[in-house]
């Protein structure tokens, strides 16, 4: 009886696996949904990407179709999931069921944890033999590197830029071609640009969120003061003087110039209620394409206290740690990250290029792209550590505690460091 039960189970598993493996069927489904004849020895790669936005999904489906036409022995089954819990749940379910994807498009915070879990393949050797290896921006390459090994290669970046209203600069007697470069200038300009009705700010000189899902705006100031959140050994370094100085600076002028908002709200800058802000490249797009603000918005690298740096998000391509088709998967990565395709993606999706050789062509598309490319070059992402998710929650609470006066910078930093060490321990 036991033997019979085992046989039934084995047959069930085999049927399930064959049903999900395009490489053993006579027909395959392209990214666009059309059925096409496939040879019995074709390789099928499962590809799951973070984000379910239509424009990017359409781009990837188009790229997959082009790749399949040039690589007839490889079929790619495309899927995606919303950012956050949906993506994590999808990947966890697939890996726990023994059906992990061959290709994964995911962000920085996933690198360490999934590399440690064996769900991301070490692609260092593939990278070392790739013609494009010396062309990838160093800051971008760092995002997919963990313990000196390469796991992911970037296809999309989201740098935070400093945006400002040129017309409001002129109105306040400021040179619209000379945005603030230092912290001191930022505070000075913000005070000049702020408009009040009594004590009520009606036009924020500088818009800064008071609550956030991910307080990277504070990180821009921490990075611009030479700070990081972990050391070379991967230990957290939240409680450092540089971050206390960043807090002290922000608290010295925000109350006078800010129009408090949550990161879940629309940035007041987008609504025309702020003269300056920090904002990611994508979120700024509606304003840049609006007739109302045509010629009135400019961008620059964020003001610093001595270190040229900003926050930059990054999504990368990984090979699943359980994939049997690593060679074929890296062929797709090479196509997706080729010089021509990097520039094509910039045109189609309005994302910065990740290859140095394409910066000039990227800037030729739009003068503002010079700033975007520079912000990618000096960009720093979330910690590539196994405790990145805990850090995000703790850092957010820390910043809010300081902004709302519930703790001094010293108290908040010490508490955040202790809490994170507790969780790691």
Coordinates of C-alpha atoms in Angstrom, one line a residue:
X1 CA 0.0 0.0 0.0
X2 CA 2.8 2.4 0.9
X3 CA 4.5 1.6 -2.4
X4 CA 1.3 2.3 -4.3
X5 CA 0.9 5.6 -2.5
X6 CA 4.5 6.6 -3.3
X7 CA 3.9 5.7 -7.0
X8 CA 0.8 7.9 -7.2
X9 CA 2.7 10.8 -5.6
X10 CA 5.6 10.4 -8.0
X11 CA 3.2 10.4 -11.0
X12 CA 1.4 13.5 -9.6
X13 CA 4.7 15.3 -9.1
X14 CA 5.9 14.3 -12.6
X15 CA 2.7 15.5 -14.2
X16 CA 2.9 18.8 -12.3
X17 CA 6.5 19.4 -13.3
X18 CA 5.9 18.6 -17.0
X19 CA 2.8 20.9 -17.0
X20 CA 5.0 23.8 -15.9
X21 CA 7.9 23.1 -18.1
X22 CA 7.6 24.4 -21.6
X23 CA 10.9 22.6 -22.6
X24 CA 9.1 19.3 -22.7
X25 CA 6.0 20.3 -24.7
X26 CA 5.5 20.8 -28.4
X27 CA 4.0 24.2 -28.0
X28 CA 5.1 27.3 -26.0
X29 CA 3.5 30.6 -25.1
X30 CA 5.4 33.8 -26.0
X31 CA 5.5 36.8 -23.8
X32 CA 2.7 38.4 -25.9
X33 CA 0.5 35.4 -25.4
X34 CA 0.7 33.9 -28.9
X35 CA 1.2 30.1 -29.2
X36 CA 4.2 29.1 -31.3
X37 CA 5.7 25.8 -32.2
X38 CA 8.6 24.8 -30.0
X39 CA 11.1 22.0 -30.5
X40 CA 11.1 19.2 -27.9
X41 CA 14.6 20.1 -26.7
X42 CA 13.8 23.8 -26.2
X43 CA 14.7 25.4 -22.8
X44 CA 12.0 27.2 -21.0
X45 CA 13.0 30.0 -18.5
X46 CA 10.5 31.3 -15.9
X47 CA 10.9 35.0 -15.4
X48 CA 9.3 36.9 -12.5
X49 CA 9.7 40.7 -12.3
X50 CA 8.9 43.1 -9.5
X51 CA 6.3 45.7 -10.4
X52 CA 3.0 45.3 -12.3
X53 CA 2.9 48.6 -14.2
X54 CA 1.6 48.1 -17.7
X55 CA 4.2 50.2 -19.6
X56 CA 7.2 48.2 -18.2
X57 CA 5.4 44.9 -18.6
X58 CA 4.8 45.7 -22.3
X59 CA 8.5 46.6 -22.6
X60 CA 9.7 43.3 -21.2
X61 CA 7.2 41.3 -23.3
X62 CA 8.5 43.1 -26.4
X63 CA 12.1 42.4 -25.4
X64 CA 11.3 38.7 -24.7
X65 CA 9.7 38.3 -28.1
X66 CA 12.8 39.8 -29.8
X67 CA 15.1 37.6 -27.8
X68 CA 13.1 34.5 -28.6
X69 CA 13.3 35.2 -32.3
X70 CA 17.1 35.5 -32.1
X71 CA 17.4 32.4 -29.7
X72 CA 14.9 29.9 -31.1
X73 CA 15.9 27.2 -28.5
X74 CA 14.9 29.4 -25.6
X75 CA 11.4 30.2 -24.4
X76 CA 10.7 32.7 -21.6
X77 CA 7.6 32.6 -19.6
X78 CA 7.0 36.1 -18.2
X79 CA 5.2 37.0 -15.0
X80 CA 5.3 39.9 -12.5
X81 CA 4.0 41.0 -9.1
X82 CA 3.3 44.2 -7.3
X83 CA 6.0 45.8 -5.3
X84 CA 6.1 44.6 -1.7
X85 CA 4.3 41.6 -0.2
X86 CA 2.9 40.4 -3.5
X87 CA 6.4 39.9 -5.0
X88 CA 7.8 38.4 -1.8
X89 CA 4.9 35.9 -1.5
X90 CA 5.1 34.9 -5.1
X91 CA 8.9 34.2 -4.9
X92 CA 8.6 32.4 -1.6
X93 CA 5.8 30.2 -2.8
X94 CA 7.7 29.3 -6.0
X95 CA 10.9 28.4 -4.2
X96 CA 9.2 26.5 -1.4
X97 CA 7.4 24.5 -4.0
X98 CA 10.6 23.6 -5.8
X99 CA 9.6 25.7 -8.8
X100 CA 11.9 28.7 -8.4
X101 CA 12.2 31.1 -11.3
X102 CA 15.2 31.0 -13.6
X103 CA 15.2 34.8 -14.0
X104 CA 14.2 37.3 -11.3
X105 CA 13.8 41.1 -11.5
X106 CA 14.1 42.5 -8.0
X107 CA 15.5 45.3 -5.8
X108 CA 18.4 45.9 -3.6
X109 CA 16.8 44.9 -0.3
X110 CA 16.4 41.3 -1.6
X111 CA 20.0 40.7 -2.4
X112 CA 21.6 39.6 0.9
X113 CA 18.6 37.6 2.2
X114 CA 18.0 35.7 -1.0
X115 CA 21.7 35.2 -1.7
X116 CA 22.1 33.7 1.7
X117 CA 19.0 31.5 1.1
X118 CA 20.5 30.1 -2.1
X119 CA 17.7 31.7 -4.2
X120 CA 20.1 34.0 -6.1
X121 CA 22.9 32.5 -8.1
X122 CA 26.5 33.8 -7.8
X123 CA 27.1 35.1 -11.3
X124 CA 30.6 36.5 -10.7
X125 CA 32.2 34.2 -13.3
X126 CA 29.5 35.0 -15.9
X127 CA 30.1 38.7 -15.2
X128 CA 33.9 38.4 -15.5
X129 CA 33.5 36.9 -19.0
X130 CA 31.0 39.4 -20.2
X131 CA 32.0 42.1 -22.6
X132 CA 30.0 44.7 -20.8
X133 CA 31.6 44.3 -17.4
X134 CA 33.8 47.3 -17.6
X135 CA 31.0 49.6 -18.8
X136 CA 28.6 49.2 -15.9
X137 CA 28.6 52.2 -13.5
X138 CA 30.5 51.3 -10.3
X139 CA 27.7 52.6 -8.0
X140 CA 25.2 50.5 -10.0
X141 CA 27.3 47.3 -9.9
X142 CA 27.7 47.7 -6.1
X143 CA 23.9 47.3 -5.7
X144 CA 24.0 43.6 -6.8
X145 CA 27.3 42.8 -5.0
X146 CA 27.2 40.9 -1.7
X147 CA 30.3 39.6 0.2
X148 CA 32.4 40.6 -2.8
X149 CA 30.4 38.3 -5.1
X150 CA 28.1 39.5 -7.9
X151 CA 24.5 38.3 -7.8
X152 CA 22.5 40.9 -9.7
X153 CA 23.0 43.3 -12.6
X154 CA 20.9 46.5 -12.8
X155 CA 18.4 47.2 -15.5
X156 CA 16.6 50.1 -13.9
X157 CA 17.6 52.9 -11.4
X158 CA 15.5 55.4 -9.6
X159 CA 17.7 58.3 -8.4
X160 CA 16.5 61.0 -6.1
X161 CA 17.1 64.4 -7.6
X162 CA 16.9 68.0 -6.2
X163 CA 14.0 69.7 -8.0
X164 CA 13.3 73.4 -7.9
X165 CA 11.1 76.1 -9.5
X166 CA 13.1 78.5 -11.7
X167 CA 10.2 81.0 -11.8
X168 CA 10.0 81.2 -8.0
X169 CA 13.8 81.6 -7.8
X170 CA 13.6 84.6 -10.1
X171 CA 10.7 86.0 -8.1
X172 CA 12.7 85.7 -4.9
X173 CA 15.8 87.3 -6.5
X174 CA 17.7 84.1 -6.8
X175 CA 19.6 82.9 -9.8
X176 CA 17.6 80.1 -11.4
X177 CA 20.8 78.7 -12.9
X178 CA 22.5 78.4 -9.6
X179 CA 20.6 76.0 -7.3
X180 CA 21.9 75.5 -3.7
X181 CA 25.0 73.3 -3.6
X182 CA 25.6 73.2 0.2
X183 CA 23.4 72.7 3.2
X184 CA 23.9 76.3 4.3
X185 CA 22.7 77.5 0.9
X186 CA 19.7 75.2 1.0
X187 CA 18.5 76.7 4.3
X188 CA 19.2 80.2 3.1
X189 CA 17.3 79.7 -0.2
X190 CA 14.5 77.9 1.5
X191 CA 13.9 80.8 3.9
X192 CA 13.9 83.3 1.0
X193 CA 11.4 81.2 -1.0
X194 CA 8.9 80.5 1.7
X195 CA 5.6 82.3 1.7
X196 CA 3.5 82.5 4.8
X197 CA 0.1 83.8 5.8
X198 CA 0.8 84.6 9.4
X199 CA 2.4 81.5 10.9
X200 CA 0.9 79.3 8.2
X201 CA 3.2 78.3 5.3
X202 CA 1.4 78.7 2.0
X203 CA 4.4 78.0 -0.2
X204 CA 7.1 75.8 1.2
X205 CA 10.6 76.9 0.5
X206 CA 11.7 73.3 0.9
X207 CA 9.3 70.3 1.0
X208 CA 10.3 67.4 3.2
X209 CA 8.1 64.5 4.3
X210 CA 7.2 64.1 8.0
X211 CA 6.1 60.5 7.7
X212 CA 7.2 58.0 5.1
X213 CA 7.1 54.4 4.0
X214 CA 10.8 54.6 3.3
X215 CA 12.5 57.7 4.6
X216 CA 15.2 57.9 1.9
X217 CA 14.9 61.7 2.0
X218 CA 16.8 61.6 5.3
X219 CA 19.3 59.2 3.8
X220 CA 20.2 61.8 1.2
X221 CA 21.3 64.1 3.9
X222 CA 23.1 61.3 5.8
X223 CA 25.0 60.3 2.6
X224 CA 25.7 63.9 1.8
X225 CA 27.5 64.2 5.1
X226 CA 29.7 61.1 4.4
X227 CA 27.6 58.6 6.4
X228 CA 26.6 55.0 5.6
X229 CA 24.4 52.6 7.6
X230 CA 26.8 49.7 7.8
X231 CA 30.5 49.0 7.9
X232 CA 32.7 46.8 5.7
X233 CA 31.9 43.8 7.9
X234 CA 28.1 44.3 7.5
X235 CA 27.5 45.6 11.0
X236 CA 24.9 48.4 11.4
X237 CA 26.3 51.9 12.0
X238 CA 23.1 54.0 12.6
X239 CA 24.4 55.9 15.6
X240 CA 27.1 58.0 14.1
X241 CA 28.0 61.8 14.4
X242 CA 27.3 62.4 10.7
X243 CA 23.7 61.4 11.1
X244 CA 23.3 63.5 14.2
X245 CA 24.6 66.5 12.3
X246 CA 22.1 65.8 9.5
X247 CA 19.3 65.8 12.0
X248 CA 20.6 69.0 13.6
X249 CA 20.7 70.7 10.3
X250 CA 17.2 69.7 9.2
X251 CA 15.7 70.7 12.6
X252 CA 17.4 74.1 12.3
X253 CA 15.1 75.3 9.5
X254 CA 12.4 72.8 8.5
X255 CA 9.8 74.3 10.9
X256 CA 10.2 77.6 9.2
X257 CA 10.0 76.5 5.6
X258 CA 8.2 73.2 5.3
X259 CA 4.6 72.2 4.5
X260 CA 4.3 68.9 6.4
X261 CA 3.1 65.9 4.3
X262 CA 3.3 62.2 4.2
X263 CA 5.2 60.2 1.6
X264 CA 1.9 58.5 0.9
X265 CA 0.6 61.9 -0.2
X266 CA 1.5 63.8 -3.3
X267 CA 4.6 65.9 -2.7
X268 CA 3.5 69.6 -2.4
X269 CA 6.1 70.4 -5.1
X270 CA 4.1 68.5 -7.6
X271 CA 1.0 70.5 -6.8
X272 CA 2.9 73.8 -7.1
X273 CA 3.0 74.4 -3.4
X274 CA 6.7 74.2 -2.8
X275 CA 9.8 75.8 -4.4
X276 CA 12.3 73.0 -3.7
X277 CA 12.3 69.4 -2.8
X278 CA 14.0 66.0 -3.1
X279 CA 12.1 63.6 -5.3
X280 CA 12.6 60.5 -7.3
X281 CA 13.0 60.7 -11.0
X282 CA 9.7 58.9 -11.8
X283 CA 7.5 60.9 -9.4
X284 CA 8.6 64.1 -11.0
X285 CA 7.5 63.1 -14.5
X286 CA 3.9 64.4 -14.3
X287 CA 5.2 67.9 -13.5
X288 CA 7.8 67.9 -16.2
X289 CA 5.2 66.9 -18.8
X290 CA 2.6 69.5 -17.6
X291 CA 2.0 72.5 -19.8
X292 CA 1.3 74.5 -16.6
X293 CA 4.9 74.1 -15.4
X294 CA 6.7 74.1 -18.8
X295 CA 10.0 75.8 -18.4
X296 CA 9.5 76.4 -14.7
X297 CA 11.1 73.3 -13.3
X298 CA 14.8 72.4 -13.1
X299 CA 16.8 69.6 -11.4
X300 CA 20.2 69.3 -9.8
X301 CA 22.2 67.0 -7.7
X302 CA 21.2 67.4 -4.0
X303 CA 23.0 70.0 -1.8
X304 CA 25.6 68.3 0.4
X305 CA 27.8 68.9 3.4
X306 CA 30.9 67.8 1.6
X307 CA 30.1 64.4 0.0
X308 CA 28.5 64.2 -3.4
X309 CA 25.9 61.5 -2.9
X310 CA 22.2 60.9 -3.1
X311 CA 19.8 57.9 -2.7
X312 CA 19.2 55.8 -5.7
X313 CA 16.9 52.8 -5.9
X314 CA 17.8 50.0 -8.2
X315 CA 16.1 46.9 -9.8
X316 CA 18.3 44.1 -11.1
X317 CA 18.2 40.8 -13.0
X318 CA 19.2 37.7 -11.0
X319 CA 19.5 34.1 -11.9
X320 CA 17.5 31.8 -9.7
X321 CA 19.6 29.8 -7.4
X322 CA 17.9 26.5 -8.4
X323 CA 17.9 27.2 -12.1
X324 CA 19.2 24.4 -14.3
X325 CA 19.6 26.8 -17.2
X326 CA 22.0 29.4 -16.0
X327 CA 23.8 29.7 -19.3
X328 CA 20.6 30.5 -21.2
X329 CA 19.4 32.8 -18.4
X330 CA 22.6 34.8 -18.6
X331 CA 22.2 35.1 -22.4
X332 CA 19.0 36.9 -21.7
X333 CA 20.7 39.1 -19.1
X334 CA 23.4 40.0 -21.7
X335 CA 20.7 41.0 -24.2
X336 CA 18.8 43.0 -21.7
X337 CA 21.9 44.9 -20.6
X338 CA 23.5 45.3 -24.0
X339 CA 24.5 48.9 -24.8
X340 CA 21.8 49.3 -27.4
X341 CA 19.1 47.9 -25.2
X342 CA 20.1 50.0 -22.2
X343 CA 19.6 53.1 -24.3
X344 CA 16.4 51.7 -25.9
X345 CA 15.0 51.1 -22.4
X346 CA 15.9 54.7 -21.4
X347 CA 13.9 56.0 -24.4
X348 CA 10.9 53.7 -23.8
X349 CA 10.6 53.9 -20.0
X350 CA 12.4 57.2 -19.3
X351 CA 14.9 55.5 -16.9
X352 CA 18.5 56.5 -16.6
X353 CA 21.1 54.4 -18.4
X354 CA 23.4 52.1 -16.4
X355 CA 26.3 51.9 -18.8
X356 CA 28.9 54.6 -18.9
X357 CA 29.3 54.4 -22.7
X358 CA 25.6 55.4 -23.1
X359 CA 25.6 58.5 -20.9
X360 CA 26.4 61.0 -23.8
X361 CA 23.6 59.5 -25.9
X362 CA 21.3 59.6 -22.9
X363 CA 22.0 63.3 -22.3
X364 CA 21.4 64.0 -26.0
X365 CA 17.8 62.9 -25.5
X366 CA 17.2 65.5 -22.8
X367 CA 19.5 68.0 -21.2
X368 CA 18.1 67.1 -17.7
X369 CA 19.5 63.6 -18.3
X370 CA 22.9 64.9 -17.4
X371 CA 21.7 65.4 -13.8
X372 CA 19.9 62.1 -13.7
X373 CA 23.0 60.2 -14.9
X374 CA 25.1 62.0 -12.3
X375 CA 22.7 61.1 -9.6
X376 CA 23.0 57.4 -10.6
X377 CA 26.8 57.7 -10.5
X378 CA 26.8 59.1 -7.0
X379 CA 23.7 57.1 -5.8
X380 CA 23.7 54.8 -2.8
X381 CA 20.9 52.3 -2.2
X382 CA 19.4 50.5 0.7
X383 CA 21.8 48.4 2.8
X384 CA 22.7 45.1 1.1
X385 CA 22.3 43.1 4.4
X386 CA 20.1 40.4 5.7
X387 CA 18.6 43.0 8.1
X388 CA 17.6 45.5 5.5
X389 CA 13.9 45.1 6.1
X390 CA 14.2 45.6 9.8
X391 CA 16.5 48.6 9.2
X392 CA 13.9 50.3 7.1
X393 CA 11.2 50.0 9.7
X394 CA 13.5 51.2 12.5
X395 CA 15.0 54.0 10.5
X396 CA 11.6 55.3 9.6
X397 CA 10.5 55.4 13.2
X398 CA 13.7 57.1 14.2
X399 CA 13.3 59.9 11.7
X400 CA 9.7 60.5 12.7
X401 CA 10.5 60.6 16.4
X402 CA 13.0 63.4 15.7
X403 CA 10.9 65.4 13.3
X404 CA 7.9 65.3 15.8
X405 CA 10.1 66.2 18.7
X406 CA 9.5 62.9 20.5
X407 CA 13.2 62.3 20.9
X408 CA 16.5 64.2 20.4
X409 CA 18.7 63.1 17.6
X410 CA 21.1 61.5 20.0
X411 CA 18.3 59.6 21.8
X412 CA 16.7 58.5 18.5
X413 CA 20.0 57.3 16.9
X414 CA 21.0 55.4 20.0
X415 CA 17.6 53.7 20.3
X416 CA 17.5 52.8 16.6
X417 CA 21.0 51.2 16.8
X418 CA 20.1 49.3 19.9
X419 CA 16.8 48.1 18.5
X420 CA 18.4 46.9 15.3
X421 CA 21.2 45.1 17.1
X422 CA 18.6 43.4 19.3
X423 CA 16.7 42.2 16.2
X424 CA 19.8 41.0 14.5
X425 CA 21.0 39.3 17.6

